[in-house]
Structure formats: structure tokens, C-alpha cells
Amino acid sequence: MDIKDIKQIVKMMMENDLGEVEIALGENRVHLKRCSQGGVPSGVPAAQFAPVQMIPAATAAATAAATAAAASEPAAEAKSNLIEIKSPMVGTFYTSPSPDSEPFTAVGAQVGDDSVVCIVEAMKVMNEIKAECSGVIREICVKNAQPVEYGQVLFRVQPA
Amino acid sequence: MDIKDIKQIVKMMMENDLGEVEIALGENRVHLKRCSQGGVPSGVPAAQFAPVQMIPAATAAATAAATAAAASEPAAEAKSNLIEIKSPMVGTFYTSPSPDSEPFTAVGAQVGDDSVVCIVEAMKVMNEIKAECSGVIREICVKNAQPVEYGQVLFRVQPA
Amino acid sequence: MFSRIMVANRGEIALRIIRACKEMGIETVAVFSEADRGASYLHLADDRICIGPGPSSESYLNIPRIIAAAEIADVQAIHPGYGFLAENAHFAEVCRDCKIEFIGPSVESMRALGDKITAKRLAKKAQVPTTPDSDGAVETVDDAVTIANKIGYPVAIKAAAGGGGRGIRFAHNEVSLRGMFKQAQTEAEIAFGDGRLYMEKCIENFRHIEVQVLGDQHGNVVHLFERECSVQRRRQKVIEESPSPGLSPELRSRICDSAVRLAKEVGYYSAGTVEFMLDQDGQFYFLEVNTRIQVEHPVTEEVVGQDLLKWQLRVAAGEHLDIKQEDIVARGHAIECRINAEDPEHNFRPSPGAIDVFVPAGGPGVRWDSHIYQGYAIPPTYDSLIGKLIVHRPTRGEAIATARRALGEFILHPTKTTIPLCKEILAHQKFLKGEWNTTYIEREMLGDKAR
Amino acid sequence: MFSRIMVANRGEIALRIIRACKEMGIETVAVFSEADRGASYLHLADDRICIGPGPSSESYLNIPRIIAAAEIADVQAIHPGYGFLAENAHFAEVCRDCKIEFIGPSVESMRALGDKITAKRLAKKAQVPTTPDSDGAVETVDDAVTIANKIGYPVAIKAAAGGGGRGIRFAHNEVSLRGMFKQAQTEAEIAFGDGRLYMEKCIENFRHIEVQVLGDQHGNVVHLFERECSVQRRRQKVIEESPSPGLSPELRSRICDSAVRLAKEVGYYSAGTVEFMLDQDGQFYFLEVNTRIQVEHPVTEEVVGQDLLKWQLRVAAGEHLDIKQEDIVARGHAIECRINAEDPEHNFRPSPGAIDVFVPAGGPGVRWDSHIYQGYAIPPTYDSLIGKLIVHRPTRGEAIATARRALGEFILHPTKTTIPLCKEILAHQKFLKGEWNTTYIEREMLGDKAR
């Protein structure tokens, strides 16, 4: 018995909808079992993603924070070549150290690992957020003074 | 025993609607098991058959009538070359016109459109069931005096 | 008590009966048509028998097939549910002849109450208020005009064998009465096989109030208070509640006592419903009796804490009604929303087919009576009711809030349902105030889009 | 009343809080960890904020993150649910300092009752029966031996900061006491940051009876009768019911009054539970107080027809408890079965992951409190509770029948659950007779397979 034989057995299993095969020929043993009892076809069944998919339509009244978060997810896929700087905490996003000062950074600006790119204020504490990557800022995803949640994308950076 | 033999065994399984086969010839062992009890065809999403599929385990106490009906369904697919004579009503199946008389027909017997093949008794009325096809009886699927439901397969006929 | 019965129905009421039996330790045999093959509720029965193809006339309405199934399944009794054969006295009689108990009232009370003329005469005899009427069948159009002049327009012309809102026409003057009489007679003949018509004064814009009664075979009858079912579309109930927000305690007591008097007059046993019209002056009039368990029975069950299905089974087995009227206490407020697979955007046309996604409502105060599940395919063959949402809360206001919350939790795709309609009604000022009558959905809500 | 609150919890209790708020017209903001992203119940909240990664210490147990979320979400109050921060007095204090209402009792009563030594002293002061004990912390092993000789073996050694069955050891003689004392101290130090131990006489094979109390901020306290929670596995409740089948009316009244006395003694408000041990001679002893809503609260809600979550919200907003003790009437019998994603065949190891097929139970007498649905993935990170089946019926016998019927309706695949265990208990002779104590699952049922 060799790989070719086994291939044939597998083919036979698929064609005849066999769930399990155990064969011992001489000292050769083969035990094959298909993934799921029901022989579920490849592709995710509708049931698995549909509830989550449907709900947004029913709750159009999502707030800024939540909507931004939701929107950032598909965007993430489309812009996979960019590095994302995410918020490490829940809080309020500020682009500059104080209302009258210049912003920490801007679209087109160079940043390095230790560049402070913004502040996230949580419980009266001003937390300086560092880029932790190097490259050029391509997008600022949150407006000044807007609430952000954990993991929310703040900036997108073109790697150096 | 080689792959060819195994192929033959699989073919035999499909033709005869066997769920599981275990063979040991000398030191050769083969164990084959079909995907699901019901032989669910590929392509059906999990959600659609799973509840039904799961339930039988919980209700093992199904009666003769129901069990026979369930069993007849997968068989129907496997033996598509045979014509099925189905019960047109709920009732009790009799192979012969009276307890001491000869059966209407038998495996191997020729039947024509108008041949009476059995009686189904419903509400004290003896209903003669005709073959409504012509060929050779290959299988009698129900035992004498057994209850049958609507649509239950009574005979399988090899077309002439 | 029975040890094995047959469920001669389908869908949610079949499941309801199976559930009651399971809790009582009674085996069930479900019958099904080919259109219902594979439905999940069938596997909760101890046995299941296919009795015919999809069309009701060849399955759920086919008496010989059902009786044949009962015989091979060796059951002691048959529960007919609602609809189909539930109010068919002939079926009940066949069961009796075959020595199979029919779970419902006697053949005689079904006959007497099924005929609208006899039913009204019995109501009068029991001193239940009735509308002025023809006192029997009306033979000719001239007789009809004479009677109409006596009782006053508008008048309702009803088929003696009709019921449940079917076989009714209204005439507002002599011209329209003369115009429709002959046609009504012909239609009654075709629809019910009985062309007899009777006439009564038409009560306009009434509220639909019905009283649940329960009797045993030993002469005991109690009522389980009323349900208000005024939220109707084309005379089909959409939302039901108990207690009615339109009854004073005094009126409640009079209307409930009337129902018990009528039930006693006919020696009624099993569960039954006496329906009334309540006019805008607070007068109530006998409408008809439903000699079966009703779709909206859970509303009463929640409020009084009794299981009507179990009582039907006990009574049919000859047991005594061992609760007294004074032991039946209403607590809180219950509302039922009927969820039909219908598309409100397209004049409520049916929306059958596979349910790809389904998440039901749950949580406190919520009961969900339904046979559907994700992956179920709604057959196009039958009634469009796919489930009943019942809520029970201390007050009407809280019950409405819970019903709205629960309706908002359902996720159902791609099936179109009456959920949006129910939400709209539960937010309507007239409903919130408890001011509603049987004409409001069409008049106040649907506007042009779906009359 | 509040117009916007935060739900600082997850899963079924988060959904329970959202439901109560929706029915009261209060907006909700749900927090969630990355492990719960996408869960369906989050979309029923008006808003949702991700506060951190999966591990509780970085999300649901992380006070700064939750407070920061409350600030950006601009909520008036926080409901902590059960578990996580629900009994953390420090968290309640931070909320108070940040001018956010903590929906629960006062910081002071949480502190007093959270410390098991203080709690027991308060119980004695309120004349609630208590077990003989060390009357305070036990410093040395020799003190422990002296006290044990006085009160008699077996003794329980408990961490002062423990609770909910955690931090308890038992000694049946001096040798075992000496052997475990030091280790217990070290463990309490590690587990609760507080090494104080106290000792009390061990009540063996007791029944677990708890009384639901409810107080407002104006000194009113009522009880809502008892729950029996004796069906436990490793001190975790599996099935709860109300009323307890083990109490006479006289004993019920004494035990419930004791609970109210203790609540009044500490000026308790919000919902709380006073737990008792009931020994085989019918003597009851104070066990501990849970200063939160409990998992099993629905059992009480069904029997008394009150919504405890709504009361928590009203009381936190300063409203008066406008129900009197005599207005609280128990009706029927309720049973809760906890459905955990655990595999009874493999020593109850967790069974997380995607739920491919799910059909819940429904119908009369059934309430289903759960956040799961077909397609939901159970995160491996948290408690294994995935839903609570609550049944309510006129009698205990009927409630058991309904619970068994409903458990039989669940279809859940491939997740392993405690459904088979619940079925087995509900069919067990000892349970049917109402004779059960906290040791029976291990002793009578599981045998060798899963201790």
C-alpha cells in the first residue's frame, strides 16, 4: 500500500460519503476519518456567521465610539499594508498636549518608535501614546477630544 | 485483499444501504463506516439537518412504522434504478387476501400495472393495492400484518 | 388518565399538546403530512405517522386517514388542536363510534353551538344578552327587509354554519340588503354546504371580549376570566390580552357569569370560549362559542396559573374539575403577539420558505410557544402562524414594555413577519390607553398600504 | 430614575440587566473584552465599549478601565452584575468618589458583610442563630486547638475574606487541624490578600437555604421568601428552587424573619441574600450574606412575581420600596437548572468553542435566560455558565415534570453541558422526595467517574 492507494481510498470516501475507514493489509494500517459527522461541505455554514452579521442593521443607533470601532475593522483588511497604532486603553483622545499647542503629529509626518503621537486621557490621567513603529503617518483615524475604546485604531502608518 | 476488493465492498455498501462494515480476512482488516445514518447528501448546510439528525438518538423508542419510514428514505436514493410501490394510505399491510391463502406476489415474481400486490387495511376496509408498474419484484419491504404509513415503500420492482 | 393519545394537528399547537402530554407522562403519536416531514417537533412525540400529502384535504382534514392512523397507532384518544377538525362534530362522532375519545366537548354541544342560530337561541335561554335578530333563518329577501326595518340598520347577515368571522356581510340600508341577500345565500351554500342565513343588528366598532370556560363531565363549570382580542386585522386576531383594559370589575363579573350560564345550559365540558361584542356604551352581546382550545389560550394560562391543555386531557379522561371558582385568581397582566410569516410591506402576503437565521426572544416574563428553529422551512401549504410570544408581568404597562423589549430581540432572516406590525400597535397611543376596537388596525394604522 | 447606566459584566447577567433597562426606558452602555467582541447581547445595548483583552484582570476586573469607560460613556450609574467586581467594596467606593452610582448596597454594608468575622458578629447581634465559633480571628495553631476542643469537632477553618464556598477547610481531629492550619493561613493570604482565619463548628450534610431580601435607602426591608440550593457539586450550585421542600411554614417564617433582622441591623439596601445552613435536626445557622444579585434570582422572581433587577435600579435611584411584606405572596413552585458548558463525562472540564446547532426549550412554564445562540462561540476565558432554565408551575411535582420536559427539548451541538446531570438529578428519588443535601451529587450520583 502506498500514497496512491491512500489517495484512492480518500477519493472513494468522498465519492461515497464514507465517514470513517480503517484498513489493515498485512502490517500496513490506515485509519481515515472525515472532519464532521455530517460531511458538512467546505465553506462556513450560514448559521455560524449570520447572527452577528444581521444585528448591526437592527441597531443602527450605535454611538460614535462603537461605530468607529466597527468601521475600523473592515478598513483594517483593506489597508493591510499599513501599520495600525491602536489605543491601549479606554479614554479620550487628544492630538496635542494642551488646547493651544501644536499637534504631536500630522498626516505625512515621520514617526519613530519613541515618537509621542497623541494623548489618551483616562480617569484624569494624561497618557502619552508612542508610535512603537517607524514610518510615515498616512491617516489619523480619530478626531480630537473624541472617546476611544480599547484596541481602537488611532493612526495608520506607512512602514519605513 | 487489495484496493480493488475494497472498492467492491464500498459499492456493495452503497447498493445495499449498509451503514458500517467490518471485515477480517486472515490478517487483513477493513472497517468502513458511512457518514451519517441518513446518508445526508453533501451540500446541505449543517443547520438544516442537524436538529433532525440529532434527535433520533434521543428518541430511540421509535415504533416500527416510523422506523421503517425513516429507513426507507436513504434506501430510496441508493436504489434509484428500482421502481418503488408506495402505500397510498395509512393502515395495516397484508401480503395475502386472507390468513390461509397464498401471498399475492413474491420476490422474483413478474408484476404488471394491474397486478394486485397486497392489501392495506384502513378502518376495516381491505384496499387492494396494484403494482401500477411492470417488472420483477426485487424486495418486499414490509412484513405481513405490519402497520404502514402514507408514502411508505412496500415493494421494489426491477422495471421490465 | 390516558396512557397514549394521538395529536391530530401540526405546528405550534401540535407541539403544545405534546409538551402537555410529556409533562403528564402520556405517550403521544403525531400525524404529519408530507409537507411537514422532518419538522423537529415530530421527534418530540413518541411516534409519528405520515398520513398523506401536503394539502389539508388529504391529510389533516382527512377523517378516514386520521382514524386509520389512530387505529394502527393504538391510541385511546385524539386531540384535534385548533383549526382543521377541531370543531367538526362529525369527526367527533366518528371518534366516538370507533371508541376513541375525542378530546373536546360532547358531539351534542359541538352541534348545538356550531350552528349559529341554535347557539343564539341557547344564549337567550341562558339569559345572555344578545343583539336583536331574525330569531331563526330568513327565507326570502322580503322577510329580510321586514326584519331589518324592525331591528334597525345596519344589519349583519350571517351564514348559520359560519363562524370565526367567516360568512358575514353588512347592510346599511334596504338597497344594499336587497342587493346582497341572494348572493350571500349562494355563497353560504358553497362555503358551508348550508345556505341558511340569519340576520342581526350590527354592532359597530365593538371590542372583542371572550371568556374562557372550563367544564367537566360531571356538570361543573368555571370561568377563567376574559381575554380582550380587539386588535384584529380583517377579523383575524393579532394581539390578545388579559385582563381586558375595558372592563370594570362589575362588568367583568357580569360578562363572565353570562358565559358560565351558557356553558351550563348546554352541559358543556372541556375548554371553550364564549365570545362577546362590547359596544361603545358598555353593553355586551353574545357573539359565538368556540368549542375548542384557542390560539390565544396562553394569555389566560399565564394570568390564572393554570394549564388549559392539561385540563382538557383530565376532563376528557373523566376526571373532576377539582378547582372551585373562588380558587381561580388572576394575577398580573398577559399579552400575546401572534407572529405570522407574512409580509406587512406587501399586504401581508405569506412568506414561506427556509429560515436561515433565527434567534428567539427570552428572559423574564417571556414565554415562546413555537415549533420553528434555525434551518426550519415554513411550508407554503398551511396557516402562516409560526409562533406566539406571550408576556406576563405585574401590570399592563410593564407587560407592554416587556412585549416591546422581547419583539426587539427576535432575529429572523429572511422570513418576513408580523413583528413590525405588533411593535407598531404596542407603541400606538390608542393601544397604550386601552382604547381599541376591532376596526383600528385598518382605520388608524395601515392607511393605504394594506387594507 | 437613571436615564443611562453602564453594564459592567458579560454574558447572561449583562443581557439580564440590559433587558431590565430596556423595559424601564433606561439607556445602557455595555463594556466588553476582546474575547466577547461580536456577541449578540452587546447589540441589544444602546452602546458598547471595548475595555481590554480577554483576561478578566485586564477587562472585567480592571477598575480603572471600567471607570474610564463610564466617564467617556457619560453614565449615571454602574450595574456590576454578579462575580467580577460585584462584591468589591473598593470598586463601589471608587464609583462613589467619581460621582457614579454603584447599583448595589452601600460601601459600608458591603465591607461589613464581606468580612466573614464581622458578618457573623452582626448576625449574632441581630439574634440570628449562628454556629459556635472562635468569635474573631484565630492567631495561632494552639489557639485553634483550644477553641476546637471547646466547640467540638469537626470544625471548619475559613478565610475571613473568603466567601461563596472558597477558602474553607475542614478538620475532623486535632492532628488534621494542626496539619492544615499554617497552610490555610498562607493560602488565604495569597488568595484574598488577608491571612486572617476564623473557625466554627462544622455542620455536616446541611441543606443550603437562602433568603432573598430587598431594602431601600429609607430603612425599609422585606424578604421575598427562600430558595433552596442544596443541589451542589463541589460547593457550586447546580439546581435551585423555591419554596424549599424542607421547611415547615413555621420554620420558613423564622428563617425569613432572621434574614430581615440582619439586613435591618446593617442598614442594608438593594437586593441581597442571607444564606443559612439547615441541619438534619431542623436547626438553621447563619452562613454568609451575598451583597449582590445572585445567579439564581429568577427562581424568586417567578414565585413572587417581582422583578429584582428593576428593584435594584429603583432603589439605587433613591426610590421607596412601595411594596409591603404582606403584599409579597408566593405562588406555585419554581426550579432553576444551570446549564454550564462542561463535560460531565470528563470530570466537568469546560467545553468552550462554537455552538454549531442550538435550539432552546420553550412553551408553558419555561423561562430561558441566556446570551447564547446558534453560531455563538463560547470563549474559554470565563465562567462556563451559558444559560439558566427556569420553570414555574403550580406545584413542585409539576415544576419537576416541566423541567424534565424542557431539558429534553434542548438541541446543542457539539458543546457538552450539564443538561444530562440536571436530568439525572430531577429523576433521582431523593430529589423527588425533597430530601437532598449539599453532599449528594458526589456521594449518591457521580460515583467514581467524577468526584
Short mmCIF file of N, CA and C in Angstrom, two decimals, chain A residues 37 45 47-52 55-56 58-59 61-67 69-70 73 86 88-92 121-124 146-152, chain D residues 4 32 34 37-41 43-53 58 63-65 67-72 94 98 354-356 373-376 413:
data_model
loop_
_atom_site.label_atom_id
_atom_site.label_comp_id
_atom_site.label_asym_id
_atom_site.label_seq_id
_atom_site.Cartn_x
_atom_site.Cartn_y
_atom_site.Cartn_z
N GLN A 37 -19.23 14.63 11.38
CA GLN A 37 -20.14 13.52 11.25
C GLN A 37 -21.01 13.66 10.01
N PRO A 45 -21.01 27.19 7.20
CA PRO A 45 -22.46 27.22 7.08
C PRO A 45 -23.03 28.57 7.52
N ALA A 47 -25.27 29.46 9.37
CA ALA A 47 -25.59 29.60 10.77
C ALA A 47 -24.46 30.24 11.57
N GLN A 48 -23.23 29.99 11.15
CA GLN A 48 -22.14 30.39 12.00
C GLN A 48 -21.85 31.88 12.01
N PHE A 49 -22.11 32.56 10.92
CA PHE A 49 -21.79 33.98 10.97
C PHE A 49 -23.02 34.88 10.94
N ALA A 50 -24.13 34.30 10.55
CA ALA A 50 -25.27 35.16 10.25
C ALA A 50 -25.77 36.04 11.40
N PRO A 51 -25.93 35.52 12.63
CA PRO A 51 -26.50 36.39 13.66
C PRO A 51 -25.70 37.67 13.82
N VAL A 52 -24.41 37.54 13.86
CA VAL A 52 -23.56 38.70 14.08
C VAL A 52 -23.69 39.66 12.91
N ILE A 55 -27.14 41.73 13.02
CA ILE A 55 -27.52 42.62 14.10
C ILE A 55 -27.28 44.09 13.81
N PRO A 56 -26.17 44.45 13.21
CA PRO A 56 -25.96 45.88 13.00
C PRO A 56 -27.15 46.59 12.39
N ALA A 58 -30.14 46.04 12.84
CA ALA A 58 -31.20 46.22 13.83
C ALA A 58 -30.83 47.30 14.85
N THR A 59 -29.59 47.62 14.96
CA THR A 59 -29.19 48.59 15.97
C THR A 59 -28.41 49.72 15.33
N ALA A 61 -28.54 52.64 15.85
CA ALA A 61 -28.25 53.75 16.74
C ALA A 61 -26.94 53.59 17.51
N ALA A 62 -25.98 52.93 16.94
CA ALA A 62 -24.70 52.77 17.63
C ALA A 62 -24.00 54.13 17.75
N THR A 63 -23.28 54.31 18.85
CA THR A 63 -22.66 55.63 19.06
C THR A 63 -21.36 55.79 18.29
N ALA A 64 -20.83 56.96 18.41
CA ALA A 64 -19.59 57.28 17.73
C ALA A 64 -18.50 56.26 18.03
N ALA A 65 -18.28 56.02 19.29
CA ALA A 65 -17.21 55.11 19.69
C ALA A 65 -17.38 53.74 19.04
N ALA A 66 -18.58 53.20 19.22
CA ALA A 66 -18.83 51.86 18.72
C ALA A 66 -18.77 51.82 17.20
N THR A 67 -19.34 52.82 16.57
CA THR A 67 -19.37 52.83 15.12
C THR A 67 -17.96 52.92 14.56
N ALA A 69 -15.30 51.94 15.92
CA ALA A 69 -14.63 50.66 16.13
C ALA A 69 -15.05 49.67 15.06
N ALA A 70 -16.35 49.61 14.82
CA ALA A 70 -16.87 48.67 13.84
C ALA A 70 -16.31 49.00 12.46
N GLU A 73 -12.75 47.91 11.53
CA GLU A 73 -12.45 46.51 11.26
C GLU A 73 -12.35 46.17 9.77
N LYS A 86 -2.86 51.32 17.79
CA LYS A 86 -4.14 51.14 18.47
C LYS A 86 -4.12 51.72 19.86
N PRO A 88 -4.25 51.69 23.67
CA PRO A 88 -4.04 50.64 24.67
C PRO A 88 -5.03 50.76 25.83
N MET A 89 -5.94 51.72 25.77
CA MET A 89 -6.89 51.89 26.88
C MET A 89 -8.15 52.62 26.42
N VAL A 90 -9.14 52.60 27.29
CA VAL A 90 -10.37 53.36 27.07
C VAL A 90 -10.11 54.78 27.55
N GLY A 91 -10.56 55.77 26.82
CA GLY A 91 -10.38 57.14 27.30
C GLY A 91 -10.72 58.16 26.23
N THR A 92 -10.17 59.36 26.39
CA THR A 92 -10.44 60.43 25.44
C THR A 92 -9.15 60.76 24.69
N GLU A 121 -6.61 60.28 27.54
CA GLU A 121 -6.89 60.62 28.94
C GLU A 121 -7.86 59.61 29.51
N ALA A 122 -7.48 59.02 30.65
CA ALA A 122 -8.38 58.09 31.33
C ALA A 122 -8.32 58.39 32.81
N MET A 123 -9.46 58.60 33.43
CA MET A 123 -9.54 58.91 34.86
C MET A 123 -8.60 60.06 35.24
N LYS A 124 -8.67 61.15 34.50
CA LYS A 124 -7.90 62.39 34.75
C LYS A 124 -6.39 62.24 34.49
N GLN A 146 -12.24 63.05 21.00
CA GLN A 146 -13.26 62.00 20.80
C GLN A 146 -12.96 60.81 21.71
N PRO A 147 -14.00 60.16 22.26
CA PRO A 147 -13.73 58.97 23.09
C PRO A 147 -13.22 57.81 22.24
N VAL A 148 -12.32 57.04 22.80
CA VAL A 148 -11.83 55.85 22.10
C VAL A 148 -11.93 54.64 23.02
N GLU A 149 -12.10 53.48 22.43
CA GLU A 149 -12.15 52.28 23.24
C GLU A 149 -10.86 51.50 23.10
N TYR A 150 -10.72 50.48 23.92
CA TYR A 150 -9.53 49.64 23.87
C TYR A 150 -9.40 49.01 22.50
N GLY A 151 -8.20 49.08 21.94
CA GLY A 151 -7.95 48.42 20.66
C GLY A 151 -8.39 49.22 19.46
N GLN A 152 -8.97 50.39 19.67
CA GLN A 152 -9.44 51.19 18.53
C GLN A 152 -8.24 51.73 17.76
N ARG D 4 -29.33 56.64 31.90
CA ARG D 4 -28.25 55.94 31.17
C ARG D 4 -27.31 55.29 32.18
N PHE D 32 -17.10 45.47 27.09
CA PHE D 32 -16.77 44.10 26.70
C PHE D 32 -15.27 43.95 26.51
N GLU D 34 -12.08 41.84 24.49
CA GLU D 34 -11.90 41.35 23.12
C GLU D 34 -12.41 39.92 22.94
N ARG D 37 -16.06 40.21 21.91
CA ARG D 37 -16.42 41.03 20.75
C ARG D 37 -17.37 40.27 19.83
N GLY D 38 -18.41 40.97 19.37
CA GLY D 38 -19.33 40.37 18.42
C GLY D 38 -20.48 39.60 19.03
N ALA D 39 -20.45 39.39 20.36
CA ALA D 39 -21.55 38.65 20.99
C ALA D 39 -22.86 39.41 20.77
N SER D 40 -23.91 38.67 20.53
CA SER D 40 -25.20 39.24 20.14
C SER D 40 -25.79 40.18 21.19
N TYR D 41 -25.63 39.84 22.48
CA TYR D 41 -26.27 40.68 23.51
C TYR D 41 -25.71 42.09 23.53
N HIS D 43 -25.29 43.98 21.13
CA HIS D 43 -26.03 44.82 20.19
C HIS D 43 -27.41 45.20 20.70
N LEU D 44 -27.80 44.58 21.80
CA LEU D 44 -29.07 45.00 22.41
C LEU D 44 -28.85 46.22 23.31
N ALA D 45 -27.61 46.45 23.72
CA ALA D 45 -27.31 47.67 24.49
C ALA D 45 -27.33 48.86 23.52
N ASP D 46 -27.51 50.05 24.07
CA ASP D 46 -27.54 51.23 23.21
C ASP D 46 -26.13 51.56 22.73
N ASP D 47 -25.14 51.17 23.51
CA ASP D 47 -23.75 51.46 23.22
C ASP D 47 -22.89 50.34 23.75
N ARG D 48 -21.69 50.20 23.20
CA ARG D 48 -20.80 49.16 23.70
C ARG D 48 -19.36 49.64 23.54
N ILE D 49 -18.58 49.37 24.55
CA ILE D 49 -17.20 49.86 24.57
C ILE D 49 -16.25 48.72 24.91
N CYS D 50 -15.25 48.53 24.08
CA CYS D 50 -14.24 47.52 24.37
C CYS D 50 -13.29 48.09 25.41
N ILE D 51 -13.08 47.36 26.51
CA ILE D 51 -12.23 47.90 27.58
C ILE D 51 -10.90 47.19 27.73
N GLY D 52 -10.70 46.10 26.97
CA GLY D 52 -9.40 45.44 27.12
C GLY D 52 -9.40 44.05 26.57
N PRO D 53 -8.27 43.36 26.70
CA PRO D 53 -8.18 42.00 26.19
C PRO D 53 -8.96 41.01 27.07
N GLU D 58 -7.56 42.32 33.01
CA GLU D 58 -7.33 43.46 32.13
C GLU D 58 -8.63 43.99 31.54
N ILE D 63 -10.57 47.97 37.44
CA ILE D 63 -11.35 49.13 37.87
C ILE D 63 -11.04 50.39 37.05
N PRO D 64 -9.77 50.77 36.85
CA PRO D 64 -9.52 51.99 36.08
C PRO D 64 -10.14 51.96 34.68
N ARG D 65 -10.04 50.81 34.02
CA ARG D 65 -10.60 50.73 32.68
C ARG D 65 -12.12 50.89 32.69
N ILE D 67 -13.95 52.43 34.99
CA ILE D 67 -14.31 53.80 35.35
C ILE D 67 -14.05 54.74 34.16
N ALA D 68 -12.93 54.54 33.48
CA ALA D 68 -12.64 55.37 32.30
C ALA D 68 -13.74 55.23 31.25
N ALA D 69 -14.21 54.00 31.07
CA ALA D 69 -15.28 53.76 30.10
C ALA D 69 -16.57 54.45 30.56
N ALA D 70 -16.83 54.39 31.86
CA ALA D 70 -18.04 55.04 32.39
C ALA D 70 -17.96 56.54 32.17
N GLU D 71 -16.76 57.08 32.30
CA GLU D 71 -16.61 58.53 32.10
C GLU D 71 -16.82 58.92 30.64
N ILE D 72 -16.20 58.21 29.72
CA ILE D 72 -16.41 58.61 28.31
C ILE D 72 -17.84 58.31 27.87
N VAL D 94 -14.80 53.65 44.72
CA VAL D 94 -14.29 54.44 43.59
C VAL D 94 -15.46 55.05 42.81
N CYS D 98 -16.24 58.98 42.19
CA CYS D 98 -16.36 59.55 40.84
C CYS D 98 -17.77 60.03 40.55
N ALA D 354 -17.33 27.00 19.35
CA ALA D 354 -18.51 27.37 18.57
C ALA D 354 -19.67 26.41 18.83
N ILE D 355 -20.86 26.98 18.90
CA ILE D 355 -22.09 26.18 19.01
C ILE D 355 -22.66 26.07 17.60
N ASP D 356 -22.57 24.89 17.03
CA ASP D 356 -22.99 24.72 15.64
C ASP D 356 -24.50 24.60 15.50
N TYR D 373 -26.63 31.55 21.23
CA TYR D 373 -27.45 31.32 20.03
C TYR D 373 -26.63 30.46 19.08
N GLN D 374 -27.30 29.92 18.08
CA GLN D 374 -26.61 29.08 17.10
C GLN D 374 -25.57 29.93 16.38
N GLY D 375 -24.33 29.51 16.42
CA GLY D 375 -23.26 30.28 15.79
C GLY D 375 -22.40 31.02 16.81
N TYR D 376 -22.88 31.09 18.06
CA TYR D 376 -22.10 31.76 19.11
C TYR D 376 -20.89 30.90 19.48
N HIS D 413 -25.12 21.36 19.95
CA HIS D 413 -24.08 20.56 19.33
C HIS D 413 -22.94 21.45 18.85
#
